[in-house]
Backbone as a printed PyTorch tensor [residue, N CA C, xyz], in Angstrom:
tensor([[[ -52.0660,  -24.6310,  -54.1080],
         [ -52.8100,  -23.4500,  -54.4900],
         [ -54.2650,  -23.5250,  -54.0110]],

        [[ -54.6780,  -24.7800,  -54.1360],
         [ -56.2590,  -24.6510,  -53.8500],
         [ -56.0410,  -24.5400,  -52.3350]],

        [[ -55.3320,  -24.9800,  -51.6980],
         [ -55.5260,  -24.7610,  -50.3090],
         [ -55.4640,  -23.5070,  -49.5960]],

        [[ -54.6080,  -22.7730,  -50.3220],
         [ -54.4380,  -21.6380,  -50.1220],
         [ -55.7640,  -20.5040,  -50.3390]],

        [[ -56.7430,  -21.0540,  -51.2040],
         [ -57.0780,  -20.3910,  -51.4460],
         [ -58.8530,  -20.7970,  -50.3160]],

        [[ -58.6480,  -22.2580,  -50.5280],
         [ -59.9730,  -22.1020,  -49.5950],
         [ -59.6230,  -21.8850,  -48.0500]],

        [[ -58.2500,  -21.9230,  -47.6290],
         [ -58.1540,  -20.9110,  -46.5640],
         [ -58.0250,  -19.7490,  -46.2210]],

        [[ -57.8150,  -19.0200,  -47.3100],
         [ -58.5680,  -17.9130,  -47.3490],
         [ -59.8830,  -17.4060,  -46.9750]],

        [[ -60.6810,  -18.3100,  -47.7780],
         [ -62.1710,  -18.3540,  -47.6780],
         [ -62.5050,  -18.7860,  -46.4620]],

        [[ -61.9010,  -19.3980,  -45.7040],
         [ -62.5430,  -19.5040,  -44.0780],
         [ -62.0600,  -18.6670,  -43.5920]],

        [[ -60.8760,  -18.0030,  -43.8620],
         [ -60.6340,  -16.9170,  -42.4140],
         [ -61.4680,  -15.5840,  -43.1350]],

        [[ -61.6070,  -15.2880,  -44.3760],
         [ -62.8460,  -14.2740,  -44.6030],
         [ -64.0250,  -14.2480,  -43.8850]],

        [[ -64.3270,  -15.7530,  -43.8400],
         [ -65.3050,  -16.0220,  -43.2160],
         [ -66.0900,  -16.1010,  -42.1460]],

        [[ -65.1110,  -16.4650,  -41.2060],
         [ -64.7150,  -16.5280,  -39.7070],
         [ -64.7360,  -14.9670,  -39.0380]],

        [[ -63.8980,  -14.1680,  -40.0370],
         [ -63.9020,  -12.8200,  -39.5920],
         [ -65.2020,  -11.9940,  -39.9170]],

        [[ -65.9180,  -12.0010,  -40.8440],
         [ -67.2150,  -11.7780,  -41.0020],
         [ -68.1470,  -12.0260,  -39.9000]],

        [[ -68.4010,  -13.2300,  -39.4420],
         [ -68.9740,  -14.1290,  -38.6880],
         [ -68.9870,  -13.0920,  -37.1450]],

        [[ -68.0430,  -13.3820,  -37.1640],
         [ -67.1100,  -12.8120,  -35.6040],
         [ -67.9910,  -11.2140,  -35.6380]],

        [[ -67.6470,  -10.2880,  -36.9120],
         [ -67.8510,   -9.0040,  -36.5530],
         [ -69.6690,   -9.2070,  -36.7310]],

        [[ -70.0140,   -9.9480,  -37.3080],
         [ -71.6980,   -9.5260,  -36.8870],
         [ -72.1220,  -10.2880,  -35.5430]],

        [[ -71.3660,  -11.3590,  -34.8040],
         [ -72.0050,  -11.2790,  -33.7000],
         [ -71.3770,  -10.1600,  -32.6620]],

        [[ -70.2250,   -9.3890,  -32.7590],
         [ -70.1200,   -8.4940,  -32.1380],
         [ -70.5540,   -7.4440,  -32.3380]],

        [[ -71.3340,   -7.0060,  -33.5070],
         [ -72.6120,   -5.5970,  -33.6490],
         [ -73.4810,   -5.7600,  -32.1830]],

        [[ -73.9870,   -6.6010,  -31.4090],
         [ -75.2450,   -6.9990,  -30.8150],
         [ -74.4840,   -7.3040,  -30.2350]],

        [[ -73.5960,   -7.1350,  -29.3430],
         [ -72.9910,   -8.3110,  -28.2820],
         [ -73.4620,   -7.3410,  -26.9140]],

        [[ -73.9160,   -5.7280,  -27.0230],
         [ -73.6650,   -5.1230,  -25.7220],
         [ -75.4910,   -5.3950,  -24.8080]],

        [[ -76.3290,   -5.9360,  -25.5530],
         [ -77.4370,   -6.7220,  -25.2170],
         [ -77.7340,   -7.7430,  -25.4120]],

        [[ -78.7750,   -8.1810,  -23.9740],
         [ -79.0430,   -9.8630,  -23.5820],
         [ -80.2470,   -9.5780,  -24.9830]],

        [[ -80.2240,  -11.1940,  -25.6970],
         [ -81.0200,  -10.8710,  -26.4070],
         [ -82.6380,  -11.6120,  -26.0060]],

        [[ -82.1720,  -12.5680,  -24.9080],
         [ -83.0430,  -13.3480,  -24.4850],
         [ -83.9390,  -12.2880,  -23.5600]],

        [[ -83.5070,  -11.1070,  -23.3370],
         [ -84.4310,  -10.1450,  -22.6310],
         [ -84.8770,   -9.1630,  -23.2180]],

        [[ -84.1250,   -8.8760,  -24.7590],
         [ -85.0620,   -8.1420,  -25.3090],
         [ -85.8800,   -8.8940,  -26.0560]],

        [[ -85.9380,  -10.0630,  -26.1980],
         [ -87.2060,  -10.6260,  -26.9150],
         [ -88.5250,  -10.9060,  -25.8420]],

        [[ -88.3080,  -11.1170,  -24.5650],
         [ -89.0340,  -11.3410,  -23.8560],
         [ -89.5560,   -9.3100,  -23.7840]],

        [[ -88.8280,   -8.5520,  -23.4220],
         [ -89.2810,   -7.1220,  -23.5690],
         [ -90.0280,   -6.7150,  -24.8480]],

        [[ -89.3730,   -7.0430,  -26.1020],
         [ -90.0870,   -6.8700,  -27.3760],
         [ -91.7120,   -7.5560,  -27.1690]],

        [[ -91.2880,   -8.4210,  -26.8310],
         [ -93.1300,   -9.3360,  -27.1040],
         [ -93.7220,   -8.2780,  -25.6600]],

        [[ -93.5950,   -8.2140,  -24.6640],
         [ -94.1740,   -7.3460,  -23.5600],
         [ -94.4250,   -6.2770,  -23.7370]],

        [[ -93.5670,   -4.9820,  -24.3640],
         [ -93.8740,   -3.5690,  -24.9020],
         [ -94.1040,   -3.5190,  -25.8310]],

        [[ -93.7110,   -4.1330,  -27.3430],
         [ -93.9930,   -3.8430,  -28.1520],
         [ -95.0940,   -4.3170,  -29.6620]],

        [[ -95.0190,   -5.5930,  -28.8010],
         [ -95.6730,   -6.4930,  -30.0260],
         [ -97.4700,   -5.9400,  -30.2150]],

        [[ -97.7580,   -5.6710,  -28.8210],
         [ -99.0750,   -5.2580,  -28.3680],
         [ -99.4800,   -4.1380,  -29.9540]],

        [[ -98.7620,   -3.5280,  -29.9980],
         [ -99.0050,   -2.3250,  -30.9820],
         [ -98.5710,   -2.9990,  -32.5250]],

        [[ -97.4180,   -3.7280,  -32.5140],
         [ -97.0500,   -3.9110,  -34.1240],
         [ -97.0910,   -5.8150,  -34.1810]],

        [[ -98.5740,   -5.7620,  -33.9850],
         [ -99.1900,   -7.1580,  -34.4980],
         [ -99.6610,   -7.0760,  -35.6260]],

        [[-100.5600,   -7.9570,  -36.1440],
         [-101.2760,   -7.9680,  -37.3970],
         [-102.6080,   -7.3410,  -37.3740]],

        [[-103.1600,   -7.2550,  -36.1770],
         [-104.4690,   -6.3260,  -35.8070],
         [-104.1760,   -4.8790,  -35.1330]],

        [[-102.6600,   -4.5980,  -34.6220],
         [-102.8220,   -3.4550,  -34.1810],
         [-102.5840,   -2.2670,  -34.0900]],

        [[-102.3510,   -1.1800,  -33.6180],
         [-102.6170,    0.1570,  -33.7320],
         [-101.4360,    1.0760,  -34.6750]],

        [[-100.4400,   -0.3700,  -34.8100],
         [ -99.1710,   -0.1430,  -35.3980],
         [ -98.7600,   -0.7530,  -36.6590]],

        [[ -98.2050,   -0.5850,  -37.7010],
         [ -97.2730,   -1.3500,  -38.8470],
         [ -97.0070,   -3.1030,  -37.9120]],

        [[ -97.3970,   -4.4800,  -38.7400],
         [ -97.1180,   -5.4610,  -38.4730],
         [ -95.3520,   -5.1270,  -38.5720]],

        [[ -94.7550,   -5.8980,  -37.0790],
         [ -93.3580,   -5.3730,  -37.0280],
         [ -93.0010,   -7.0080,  -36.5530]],

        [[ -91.6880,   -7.6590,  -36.8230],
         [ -90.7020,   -8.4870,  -36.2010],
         [ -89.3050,   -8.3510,  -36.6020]],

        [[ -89.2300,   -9.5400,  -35.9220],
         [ -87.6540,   -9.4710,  -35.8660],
         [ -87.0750,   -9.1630,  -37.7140]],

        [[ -87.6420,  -10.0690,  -38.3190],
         [ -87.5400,  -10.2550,  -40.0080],
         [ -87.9200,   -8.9750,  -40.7460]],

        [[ -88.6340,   -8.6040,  -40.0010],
         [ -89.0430,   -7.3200,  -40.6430],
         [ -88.3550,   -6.3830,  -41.5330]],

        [[ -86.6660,   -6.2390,  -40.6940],
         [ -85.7570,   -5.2390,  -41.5180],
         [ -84.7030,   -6.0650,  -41.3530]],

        [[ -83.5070,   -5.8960,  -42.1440],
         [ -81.9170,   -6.4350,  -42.1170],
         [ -81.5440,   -6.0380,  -41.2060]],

        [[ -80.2150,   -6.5450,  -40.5270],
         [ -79.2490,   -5.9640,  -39.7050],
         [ -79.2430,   -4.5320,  -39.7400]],

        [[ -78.3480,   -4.1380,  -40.7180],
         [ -78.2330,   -2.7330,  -40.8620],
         [ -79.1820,   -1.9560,  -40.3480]],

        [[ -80.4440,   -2.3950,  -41.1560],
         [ -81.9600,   -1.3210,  -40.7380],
         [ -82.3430,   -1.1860,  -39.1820]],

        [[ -81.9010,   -2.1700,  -38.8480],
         [ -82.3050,   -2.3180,  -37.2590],
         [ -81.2830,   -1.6380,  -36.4800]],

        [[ -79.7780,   -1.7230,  -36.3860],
         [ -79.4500,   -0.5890,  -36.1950],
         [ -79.3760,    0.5570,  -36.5350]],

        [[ -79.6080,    1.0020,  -37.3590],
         [ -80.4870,    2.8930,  -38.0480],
         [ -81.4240,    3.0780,  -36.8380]],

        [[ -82.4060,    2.0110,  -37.1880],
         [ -83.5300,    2.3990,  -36.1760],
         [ -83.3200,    2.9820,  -34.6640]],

        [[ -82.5590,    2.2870,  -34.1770],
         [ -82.0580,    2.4890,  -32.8650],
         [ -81.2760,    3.0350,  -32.5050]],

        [[ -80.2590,    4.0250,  -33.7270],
         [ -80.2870,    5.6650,  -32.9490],
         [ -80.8230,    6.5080,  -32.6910]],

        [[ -80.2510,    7.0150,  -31.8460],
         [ -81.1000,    7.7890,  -30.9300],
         [ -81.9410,    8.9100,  -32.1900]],

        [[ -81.3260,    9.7090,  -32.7750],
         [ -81.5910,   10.6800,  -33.5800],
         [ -82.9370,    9.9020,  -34.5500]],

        [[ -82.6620,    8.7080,  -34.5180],
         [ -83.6430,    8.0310,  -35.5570],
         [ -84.7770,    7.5640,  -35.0140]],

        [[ -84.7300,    7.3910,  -34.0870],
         [ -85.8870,    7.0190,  -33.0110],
         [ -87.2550,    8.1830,  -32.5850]],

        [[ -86.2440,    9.6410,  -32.2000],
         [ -86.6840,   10.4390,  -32.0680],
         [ -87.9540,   10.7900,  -32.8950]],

        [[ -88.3720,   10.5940,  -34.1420],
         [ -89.1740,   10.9150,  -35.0300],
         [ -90.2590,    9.5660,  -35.1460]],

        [[ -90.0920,    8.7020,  -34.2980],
         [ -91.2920,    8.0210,  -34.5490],
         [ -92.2630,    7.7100,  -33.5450]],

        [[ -93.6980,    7.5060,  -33.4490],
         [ -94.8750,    7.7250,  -33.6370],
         [ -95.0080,    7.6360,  -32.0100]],

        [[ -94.2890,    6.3550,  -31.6840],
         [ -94.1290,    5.8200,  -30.1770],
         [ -92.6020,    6.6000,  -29.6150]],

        [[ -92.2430,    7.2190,  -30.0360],
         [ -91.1340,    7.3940,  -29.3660],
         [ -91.1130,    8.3150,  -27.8840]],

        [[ -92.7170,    8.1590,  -27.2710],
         [ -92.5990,    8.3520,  -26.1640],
         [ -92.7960,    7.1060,  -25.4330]],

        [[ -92.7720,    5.9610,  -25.6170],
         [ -92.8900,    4.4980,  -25.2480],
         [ -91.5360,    4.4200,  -24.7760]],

        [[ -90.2980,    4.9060,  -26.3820],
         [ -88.8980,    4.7170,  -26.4040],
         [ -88.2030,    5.1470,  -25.3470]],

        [[ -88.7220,    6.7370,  -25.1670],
         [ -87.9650,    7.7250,  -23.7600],
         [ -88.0340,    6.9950,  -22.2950]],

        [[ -89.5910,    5.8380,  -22.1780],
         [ -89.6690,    5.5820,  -21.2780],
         [ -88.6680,    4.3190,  -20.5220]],

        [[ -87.5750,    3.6090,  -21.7470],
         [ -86.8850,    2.9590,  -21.2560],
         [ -85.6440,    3.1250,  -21.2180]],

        [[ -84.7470,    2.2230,  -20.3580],
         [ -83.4140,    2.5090,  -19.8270],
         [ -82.6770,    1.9040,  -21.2590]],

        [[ -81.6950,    2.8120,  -21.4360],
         [ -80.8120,    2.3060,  -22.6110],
         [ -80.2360,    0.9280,  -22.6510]],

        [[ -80.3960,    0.5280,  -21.6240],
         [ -80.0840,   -1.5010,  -21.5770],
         [ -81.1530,   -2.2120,  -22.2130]],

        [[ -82.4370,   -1.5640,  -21.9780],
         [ -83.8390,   -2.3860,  -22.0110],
         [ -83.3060,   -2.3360,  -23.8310]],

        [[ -83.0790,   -0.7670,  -24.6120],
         [ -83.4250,   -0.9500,  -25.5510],
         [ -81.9630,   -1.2210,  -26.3850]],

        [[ -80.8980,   -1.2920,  -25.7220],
         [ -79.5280,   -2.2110,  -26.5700],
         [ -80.3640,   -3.9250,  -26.5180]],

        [[ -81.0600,   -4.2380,  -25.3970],
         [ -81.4620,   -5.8210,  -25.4110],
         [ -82.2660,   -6.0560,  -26.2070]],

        [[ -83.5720,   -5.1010,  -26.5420],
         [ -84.0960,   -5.3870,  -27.6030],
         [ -83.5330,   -5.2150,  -29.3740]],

        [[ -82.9060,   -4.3720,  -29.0800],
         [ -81.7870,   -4.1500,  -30.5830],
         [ -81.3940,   -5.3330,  -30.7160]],

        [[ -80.2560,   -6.2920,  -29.7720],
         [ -80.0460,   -7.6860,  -30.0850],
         [ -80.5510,   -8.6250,  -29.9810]],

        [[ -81.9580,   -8.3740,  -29.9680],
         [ -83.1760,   -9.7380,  -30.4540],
         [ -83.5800,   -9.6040,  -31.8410]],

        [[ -83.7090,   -7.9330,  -31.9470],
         [ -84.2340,   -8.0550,  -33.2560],
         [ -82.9600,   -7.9100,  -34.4960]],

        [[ -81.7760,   -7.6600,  -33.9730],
         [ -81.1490,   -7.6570,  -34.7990],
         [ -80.0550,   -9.2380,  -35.2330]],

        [[ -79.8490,  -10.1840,  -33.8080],
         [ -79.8230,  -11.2260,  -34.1550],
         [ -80.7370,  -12.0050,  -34.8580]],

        [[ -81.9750,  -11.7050,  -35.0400],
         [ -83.2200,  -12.4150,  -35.7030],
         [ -83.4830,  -11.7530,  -37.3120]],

        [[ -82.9860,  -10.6320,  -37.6660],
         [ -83.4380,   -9.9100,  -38.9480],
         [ -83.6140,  -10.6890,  -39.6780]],

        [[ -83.5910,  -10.3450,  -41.0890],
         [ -84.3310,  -10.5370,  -42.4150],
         [ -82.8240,  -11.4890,  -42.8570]],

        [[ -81.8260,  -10.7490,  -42.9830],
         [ -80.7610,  -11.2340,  -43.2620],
         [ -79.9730,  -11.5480,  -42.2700]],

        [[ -79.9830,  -12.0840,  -41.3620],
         [ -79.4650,  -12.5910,  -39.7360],
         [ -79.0020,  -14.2400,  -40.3250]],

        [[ -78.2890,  -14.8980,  -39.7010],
         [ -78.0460,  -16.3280,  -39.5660],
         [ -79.2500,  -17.0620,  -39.3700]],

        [[ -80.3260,  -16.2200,  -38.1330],
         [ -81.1460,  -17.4140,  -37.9840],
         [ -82.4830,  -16.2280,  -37.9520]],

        [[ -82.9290,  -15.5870,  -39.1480],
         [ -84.1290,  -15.0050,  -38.9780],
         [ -85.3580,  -15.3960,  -38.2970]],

        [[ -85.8610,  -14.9870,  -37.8340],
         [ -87.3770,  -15.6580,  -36.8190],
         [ -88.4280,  -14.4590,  -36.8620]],

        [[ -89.6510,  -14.7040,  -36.8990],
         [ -91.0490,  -13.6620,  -36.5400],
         [ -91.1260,  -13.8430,  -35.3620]],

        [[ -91.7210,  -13.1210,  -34.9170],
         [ -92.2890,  -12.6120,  -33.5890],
         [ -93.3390,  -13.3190,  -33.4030]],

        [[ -93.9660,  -14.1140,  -32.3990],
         [ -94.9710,  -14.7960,  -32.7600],
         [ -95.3610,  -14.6700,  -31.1060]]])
């Protein structure tokens, strides 16, 4: 019985696992973090013209909200947003969304 039951608990687990690294799988994330710190950090630092922003900033979830399109549309820079190719900004989605608040391995932007 117990075995049964903590194998259960790994294949719950495993399958969990699996579907949040496939949320983020359709961007490099190693290029949207290098893009994030290049376009965006400039504005959402701790001195600048923007809300202090990183990766930790919001959960999974929140970070994809953010990055539909419809949701994007309404914010402040979202002529920064228009100016990139939908790869640039799926790659930055999976930096900041492999890194979130509630991510495996949360990280700031530094």
């Amino acid at each position: 019985m117990k075995k049964t039951v903590i194998t259960a608990i790994l294949i719950v687990l495993s399958i969990c696992l699996l579907s949040a690294g496939m949320a983020s799988a359709k961007g490099d994330e190693r290029k949207g973090k290098y893009f994030f710190r290049k376009n965006c950090r400039e504005c959402h630092k701790p001195d600048g013209s923007a809300a202090e922003l990183g990766p930790d900033s919001k959960t999974m979830k929140q970070w994809q909200r953010v990055f539909e399109k419809d949701k994007y549309m309404g914010l402040k820079c979202n002529a920064e947003w228009q100016k990139q190719s939908d790869q640039e900004l799926e790659d930055v989605l999976s930096y900041l969304y492999n890194h979130a608040y509630d991510s495996p391995s949360p990280a700031k932007c530094k």
